[in-house]
PDB file of C-alpha atoms in Angstrom:
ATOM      1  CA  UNK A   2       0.000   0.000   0.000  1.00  0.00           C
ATOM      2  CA  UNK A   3       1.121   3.802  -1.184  1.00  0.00           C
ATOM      3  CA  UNK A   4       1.878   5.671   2.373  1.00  0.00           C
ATOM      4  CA  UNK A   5       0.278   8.954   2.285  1.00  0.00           C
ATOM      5  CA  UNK A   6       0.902  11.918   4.604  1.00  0.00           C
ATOM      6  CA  UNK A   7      -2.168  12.120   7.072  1.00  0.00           C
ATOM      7  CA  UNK A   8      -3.018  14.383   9.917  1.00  0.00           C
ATOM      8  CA  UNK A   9      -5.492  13.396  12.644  1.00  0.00           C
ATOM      9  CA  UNK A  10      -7.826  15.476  15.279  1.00  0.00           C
ATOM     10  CA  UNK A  11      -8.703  14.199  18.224  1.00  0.00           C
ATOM     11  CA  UNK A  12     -11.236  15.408  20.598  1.00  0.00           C
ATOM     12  CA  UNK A  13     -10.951  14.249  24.335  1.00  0.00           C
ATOM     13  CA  UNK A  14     -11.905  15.359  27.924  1.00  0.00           C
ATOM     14  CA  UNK A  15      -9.328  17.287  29.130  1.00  0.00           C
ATOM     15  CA  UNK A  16      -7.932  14.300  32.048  1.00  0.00           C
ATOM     16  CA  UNK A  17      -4.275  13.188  32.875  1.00  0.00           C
ATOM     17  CA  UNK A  18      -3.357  10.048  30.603  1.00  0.00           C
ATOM     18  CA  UNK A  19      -4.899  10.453  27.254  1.00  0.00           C
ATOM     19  CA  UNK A  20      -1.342  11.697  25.660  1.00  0.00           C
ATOM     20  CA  UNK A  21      -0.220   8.040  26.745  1.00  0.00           C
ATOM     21  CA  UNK A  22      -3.044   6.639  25.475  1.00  0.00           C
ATOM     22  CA  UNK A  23      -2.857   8.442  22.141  1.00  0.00           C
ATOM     23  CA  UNK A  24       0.607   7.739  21.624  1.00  0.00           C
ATOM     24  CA  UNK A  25       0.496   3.938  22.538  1.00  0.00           C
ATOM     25  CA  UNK A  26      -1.611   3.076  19.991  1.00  0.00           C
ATOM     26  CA  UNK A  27       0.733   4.691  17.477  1.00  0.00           C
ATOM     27  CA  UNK A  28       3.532   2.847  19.212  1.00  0.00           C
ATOM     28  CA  UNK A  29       1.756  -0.370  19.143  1.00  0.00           C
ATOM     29  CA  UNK A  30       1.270  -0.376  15.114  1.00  0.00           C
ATOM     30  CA  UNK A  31       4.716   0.716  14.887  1.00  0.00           C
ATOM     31  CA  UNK A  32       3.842   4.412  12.929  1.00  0.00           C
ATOM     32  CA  UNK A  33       6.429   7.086  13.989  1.00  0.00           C
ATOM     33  CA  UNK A  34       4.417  10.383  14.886  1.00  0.00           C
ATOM     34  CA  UNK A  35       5.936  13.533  12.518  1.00  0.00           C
ATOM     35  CA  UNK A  36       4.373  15.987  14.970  1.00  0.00           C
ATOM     36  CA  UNK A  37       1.549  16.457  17.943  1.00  0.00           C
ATOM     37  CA  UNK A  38       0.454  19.259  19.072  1.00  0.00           C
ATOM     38  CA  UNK A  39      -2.321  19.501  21.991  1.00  0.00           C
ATOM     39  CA  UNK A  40      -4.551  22.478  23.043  1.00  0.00           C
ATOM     40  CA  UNK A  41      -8.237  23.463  24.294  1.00  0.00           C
ATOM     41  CA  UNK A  42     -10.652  23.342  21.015  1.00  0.00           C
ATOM     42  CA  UNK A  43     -13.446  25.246  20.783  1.00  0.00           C
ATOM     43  CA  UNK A  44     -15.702  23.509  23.006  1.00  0.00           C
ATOM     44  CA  UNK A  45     -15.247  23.764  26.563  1.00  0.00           C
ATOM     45  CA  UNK A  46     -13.841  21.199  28.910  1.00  0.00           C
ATOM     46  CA  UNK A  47     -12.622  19.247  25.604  1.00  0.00           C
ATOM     47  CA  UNK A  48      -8.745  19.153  23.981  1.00  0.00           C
ATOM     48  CA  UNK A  49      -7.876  18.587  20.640  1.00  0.00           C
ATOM     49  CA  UNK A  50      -4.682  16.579  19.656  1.00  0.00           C
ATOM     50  CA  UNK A  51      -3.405  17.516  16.199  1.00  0.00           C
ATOM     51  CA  UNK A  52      -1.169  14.519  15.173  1.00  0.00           C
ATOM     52  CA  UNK A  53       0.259  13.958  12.011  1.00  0.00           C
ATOM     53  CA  UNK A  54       2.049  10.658  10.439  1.00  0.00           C
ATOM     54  CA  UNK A  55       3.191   9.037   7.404  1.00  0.00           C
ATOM     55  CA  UNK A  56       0.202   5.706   6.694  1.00  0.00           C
ATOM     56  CA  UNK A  57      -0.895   3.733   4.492  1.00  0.00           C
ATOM     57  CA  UNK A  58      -5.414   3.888   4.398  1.00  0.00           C
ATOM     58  CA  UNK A  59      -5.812   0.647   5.922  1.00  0.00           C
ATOM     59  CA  UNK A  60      -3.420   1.667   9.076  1.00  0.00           C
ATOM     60  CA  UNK A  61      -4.721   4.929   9.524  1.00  0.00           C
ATOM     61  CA  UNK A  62      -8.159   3.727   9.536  1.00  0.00           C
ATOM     62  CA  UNK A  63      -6.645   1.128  11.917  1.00  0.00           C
ATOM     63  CA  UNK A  64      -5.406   3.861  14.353  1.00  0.00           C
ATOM     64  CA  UNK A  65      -8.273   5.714  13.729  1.00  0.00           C
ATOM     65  CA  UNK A  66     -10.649   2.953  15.065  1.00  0.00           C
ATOM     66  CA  UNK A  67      -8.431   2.117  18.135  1.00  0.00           C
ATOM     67  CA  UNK A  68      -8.298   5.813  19.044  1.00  0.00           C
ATOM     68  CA  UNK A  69     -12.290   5.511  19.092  1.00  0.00           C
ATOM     69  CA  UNK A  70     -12.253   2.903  21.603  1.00  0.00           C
ATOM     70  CA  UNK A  71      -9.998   4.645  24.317  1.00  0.00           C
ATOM     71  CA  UNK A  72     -12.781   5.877  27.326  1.00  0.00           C
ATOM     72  CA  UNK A  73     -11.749   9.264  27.140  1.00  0.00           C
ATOM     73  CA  UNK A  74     -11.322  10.495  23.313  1.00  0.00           C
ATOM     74  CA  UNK A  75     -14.673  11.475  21.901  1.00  0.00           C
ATOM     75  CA  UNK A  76     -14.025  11.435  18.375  1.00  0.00           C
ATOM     76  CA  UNK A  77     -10.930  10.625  15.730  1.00  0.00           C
ATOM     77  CA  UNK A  78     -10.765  11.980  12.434  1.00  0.00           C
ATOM     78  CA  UNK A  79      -8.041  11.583  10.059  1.00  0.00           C
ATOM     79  CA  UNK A  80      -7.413  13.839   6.907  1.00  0.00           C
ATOM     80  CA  UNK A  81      -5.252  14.612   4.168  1.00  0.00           C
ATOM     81  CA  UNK A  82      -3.747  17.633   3.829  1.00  0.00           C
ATOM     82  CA  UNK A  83      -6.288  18.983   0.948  1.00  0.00           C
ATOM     83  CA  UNK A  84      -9.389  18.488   3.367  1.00  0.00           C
ATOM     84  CA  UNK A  85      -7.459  21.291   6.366  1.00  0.00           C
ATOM     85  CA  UNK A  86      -6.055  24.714   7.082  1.00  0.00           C
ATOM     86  CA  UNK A  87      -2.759  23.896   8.183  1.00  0.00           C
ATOM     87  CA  UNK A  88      -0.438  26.567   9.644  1.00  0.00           C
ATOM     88  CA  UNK A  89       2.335  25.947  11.626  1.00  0.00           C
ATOM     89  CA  UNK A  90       4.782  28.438  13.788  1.00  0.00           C
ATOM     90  CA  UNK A  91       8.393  28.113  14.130  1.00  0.00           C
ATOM     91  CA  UNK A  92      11.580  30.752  15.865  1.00  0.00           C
ATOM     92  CA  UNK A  93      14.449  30.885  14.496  1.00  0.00           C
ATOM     93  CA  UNK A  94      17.657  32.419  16.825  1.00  0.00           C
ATOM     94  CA  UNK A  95      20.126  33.967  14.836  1.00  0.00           C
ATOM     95  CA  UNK A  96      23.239  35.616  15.052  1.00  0.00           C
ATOM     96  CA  UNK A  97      23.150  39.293  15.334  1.00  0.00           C
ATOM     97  CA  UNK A  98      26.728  39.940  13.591  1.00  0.00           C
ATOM     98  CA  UNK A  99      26.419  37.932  10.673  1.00  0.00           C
ATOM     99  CA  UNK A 100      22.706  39.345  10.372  1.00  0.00           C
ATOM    100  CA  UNK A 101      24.064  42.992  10.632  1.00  0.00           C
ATOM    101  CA  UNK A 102      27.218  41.865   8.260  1.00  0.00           C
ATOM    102  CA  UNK A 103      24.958  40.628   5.251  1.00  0.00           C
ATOM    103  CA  UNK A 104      22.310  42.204   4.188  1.00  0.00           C
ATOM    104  CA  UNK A 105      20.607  39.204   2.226  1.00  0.00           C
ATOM    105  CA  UNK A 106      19.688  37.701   5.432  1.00  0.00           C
ATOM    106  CA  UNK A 107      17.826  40.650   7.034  1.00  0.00           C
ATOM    107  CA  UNK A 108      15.986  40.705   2.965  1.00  0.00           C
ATOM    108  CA  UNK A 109      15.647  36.968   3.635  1.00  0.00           C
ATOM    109  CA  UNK A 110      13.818  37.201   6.958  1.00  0.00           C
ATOM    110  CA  UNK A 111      11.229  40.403   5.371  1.00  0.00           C
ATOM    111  CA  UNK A 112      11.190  38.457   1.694  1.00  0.00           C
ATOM    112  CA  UNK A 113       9.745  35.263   3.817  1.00  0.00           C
ATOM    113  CA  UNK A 114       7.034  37.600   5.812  1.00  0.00           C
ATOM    114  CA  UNK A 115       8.987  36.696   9.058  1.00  0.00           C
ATOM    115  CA  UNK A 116       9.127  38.885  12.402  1.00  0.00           C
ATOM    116  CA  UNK A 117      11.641  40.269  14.314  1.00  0.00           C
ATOM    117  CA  UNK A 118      10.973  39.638  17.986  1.00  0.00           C
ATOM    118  CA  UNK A 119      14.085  40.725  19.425  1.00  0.00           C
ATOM    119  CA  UNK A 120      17.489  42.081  18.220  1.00  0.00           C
ATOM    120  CA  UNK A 121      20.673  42.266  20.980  1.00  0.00           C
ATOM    121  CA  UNK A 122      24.267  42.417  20.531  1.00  0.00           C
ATOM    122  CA  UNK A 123      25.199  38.381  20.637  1.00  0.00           C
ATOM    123  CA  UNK A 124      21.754  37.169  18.969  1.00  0.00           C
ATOM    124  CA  UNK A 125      18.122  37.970  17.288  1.00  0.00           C
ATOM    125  CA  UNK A 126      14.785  35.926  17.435  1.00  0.00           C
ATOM    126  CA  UNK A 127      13.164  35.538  14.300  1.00  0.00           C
ATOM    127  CA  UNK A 128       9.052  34.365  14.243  1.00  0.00           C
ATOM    128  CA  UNK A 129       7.433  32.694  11.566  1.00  0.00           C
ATOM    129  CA  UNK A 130       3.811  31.202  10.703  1.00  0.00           C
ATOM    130  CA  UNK A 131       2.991  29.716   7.787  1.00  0.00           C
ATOM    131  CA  UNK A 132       3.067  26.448   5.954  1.00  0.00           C
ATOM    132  CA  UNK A 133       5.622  23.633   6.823  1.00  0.00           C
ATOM    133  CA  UNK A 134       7.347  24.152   3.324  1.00  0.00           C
ATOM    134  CA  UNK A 135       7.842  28.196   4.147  1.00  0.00           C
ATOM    135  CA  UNK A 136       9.074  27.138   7.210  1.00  0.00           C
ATOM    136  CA  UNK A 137      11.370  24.722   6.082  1.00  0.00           C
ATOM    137  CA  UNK A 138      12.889  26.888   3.198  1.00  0.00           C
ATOM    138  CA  UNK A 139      13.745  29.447   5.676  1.00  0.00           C
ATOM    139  CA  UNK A 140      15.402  27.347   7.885  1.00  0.00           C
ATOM    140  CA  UNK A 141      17.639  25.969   4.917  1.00  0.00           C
ATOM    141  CA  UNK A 142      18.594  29.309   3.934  1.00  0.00           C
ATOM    142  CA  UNK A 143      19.626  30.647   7.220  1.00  0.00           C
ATOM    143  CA  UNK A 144      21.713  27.767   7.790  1.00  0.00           C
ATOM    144  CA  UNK A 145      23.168  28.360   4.668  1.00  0.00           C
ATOM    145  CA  UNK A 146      23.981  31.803   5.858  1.00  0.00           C
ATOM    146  CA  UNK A 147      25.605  30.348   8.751  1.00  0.00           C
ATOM    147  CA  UNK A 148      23.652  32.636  11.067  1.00  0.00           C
ATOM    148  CA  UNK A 149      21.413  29.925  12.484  1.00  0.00           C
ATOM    149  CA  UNK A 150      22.296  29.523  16.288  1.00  0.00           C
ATOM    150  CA  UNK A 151      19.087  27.567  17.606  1.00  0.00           C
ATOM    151  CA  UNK A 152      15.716  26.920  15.593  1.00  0.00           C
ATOM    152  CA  UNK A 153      12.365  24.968  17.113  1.00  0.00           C
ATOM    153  CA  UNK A 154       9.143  24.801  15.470  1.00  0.00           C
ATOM    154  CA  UNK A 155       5.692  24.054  16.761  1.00  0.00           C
ATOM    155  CA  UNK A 156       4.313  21.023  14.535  1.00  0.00           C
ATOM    156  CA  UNK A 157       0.912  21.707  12.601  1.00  0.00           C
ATOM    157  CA  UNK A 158      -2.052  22.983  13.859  1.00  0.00           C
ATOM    158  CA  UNK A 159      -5.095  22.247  11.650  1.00  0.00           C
ATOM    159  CA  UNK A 160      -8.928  23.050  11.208  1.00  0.00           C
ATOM    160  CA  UNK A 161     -11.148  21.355   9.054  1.00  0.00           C
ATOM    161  CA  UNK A 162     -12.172  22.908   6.164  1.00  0.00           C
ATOM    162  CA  UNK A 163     -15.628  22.382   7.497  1.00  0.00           C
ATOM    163  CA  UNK A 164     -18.313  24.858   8.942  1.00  0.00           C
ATOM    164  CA  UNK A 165     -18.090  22.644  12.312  1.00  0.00           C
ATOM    165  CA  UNK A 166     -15.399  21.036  14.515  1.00  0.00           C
ATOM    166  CA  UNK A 167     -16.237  17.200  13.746  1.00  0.00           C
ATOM    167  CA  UNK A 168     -16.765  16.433  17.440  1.00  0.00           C
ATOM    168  CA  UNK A 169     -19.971  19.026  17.753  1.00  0.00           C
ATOM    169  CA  UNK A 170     -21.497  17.076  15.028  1.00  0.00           C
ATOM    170  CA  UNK A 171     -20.834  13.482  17.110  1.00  0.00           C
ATOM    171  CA  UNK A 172     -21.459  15.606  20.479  1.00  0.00           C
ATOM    172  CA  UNK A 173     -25.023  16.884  19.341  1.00  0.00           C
ATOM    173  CA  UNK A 174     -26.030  13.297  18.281  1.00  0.00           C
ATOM    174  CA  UNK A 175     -24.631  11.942  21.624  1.00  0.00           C
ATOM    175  CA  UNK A 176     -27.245  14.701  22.884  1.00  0.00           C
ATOM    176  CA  UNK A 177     -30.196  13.879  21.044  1.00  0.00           C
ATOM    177  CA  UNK A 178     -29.983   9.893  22.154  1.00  0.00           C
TER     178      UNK A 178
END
């Protein structure tokens, strides 16, 4: 089977021991996790775990399932990358003599649409949000520059292209039975 790159929301109550959950079952069918990222959704008293992983459609419907049947997550969804907004945020820490000695990094950081957060003497901290790819390319070029003193990124954050989170649908059914 092709492997495809697939990101999955979950929706949970908000209680101690649903990461380990989550990630077990990844663990357990052997899939490497490219990024997670977990934060309050929308609805209150419910988290949403953005996870995203290289499968194949039988294993991700796999995972999917087996996510289902943990007590605490409400509702698994998987997607590709077509059926989401997907934004991601990354800083990049630079160094503030090679950034004031050439001038195509400083047209680097504006040409990319990235923010200065803070310049000093020994170093500067660049921000950027925006796709993985934009995110990516700056960090290659900065490198290249030899400016690069630290980098971290925050792995993707996604919302359905959808009017409704998926789990309000599933939550207003729950209701209504």
């Amino acid at each position: 089977m092709e492997q495809k790159f697939y990101t999955l929301l979950v929706y949970s109550e908000n209680v101690a021991g649903v990461l380990t959950q989550v990630t077990a079952v990844f663990t357990r069918l052997q899939v490497n996790i490219e990024s997670l990222n977990v934060s309050a959704s929308s609805i209150e008293g419910i988290h949403k775990y953005t996870i995203t992983c290289w499968s194949d459609a039988n294993q991700i419907e796999r995972i999917t399932k087996q996510l289902e049947k943990k007590i605490d997550v409400i509702k698994a969804n998987y997607y590709i990358d077509e059926e989401l907004f997907i934004h991601e945020v990354a800083l990049y820490k630079i160094s503030t003599p090679v950034l004031l000695d050439n001038p195509e990094v400083s047209r680097t950081i504006r040409k990319h649409d990235a923010r200065m957060m803070e310049v000093n003497p020994t170093y500067s901290t660049v921000l950027l949000a925006g796709l993985t790819e934009d995110i990516a390319d700056l960090y290659h070029i900065l490198d290249g520059f030899k400016c690069l003193l630290q980098f971290t990124r925050s792995g993707q954050i996604a919302v359905t292209r959808s009017f409704d989170e998926p789990v309000s649908e599933f939550l207003k059914a729950q209701e209504n039975s």
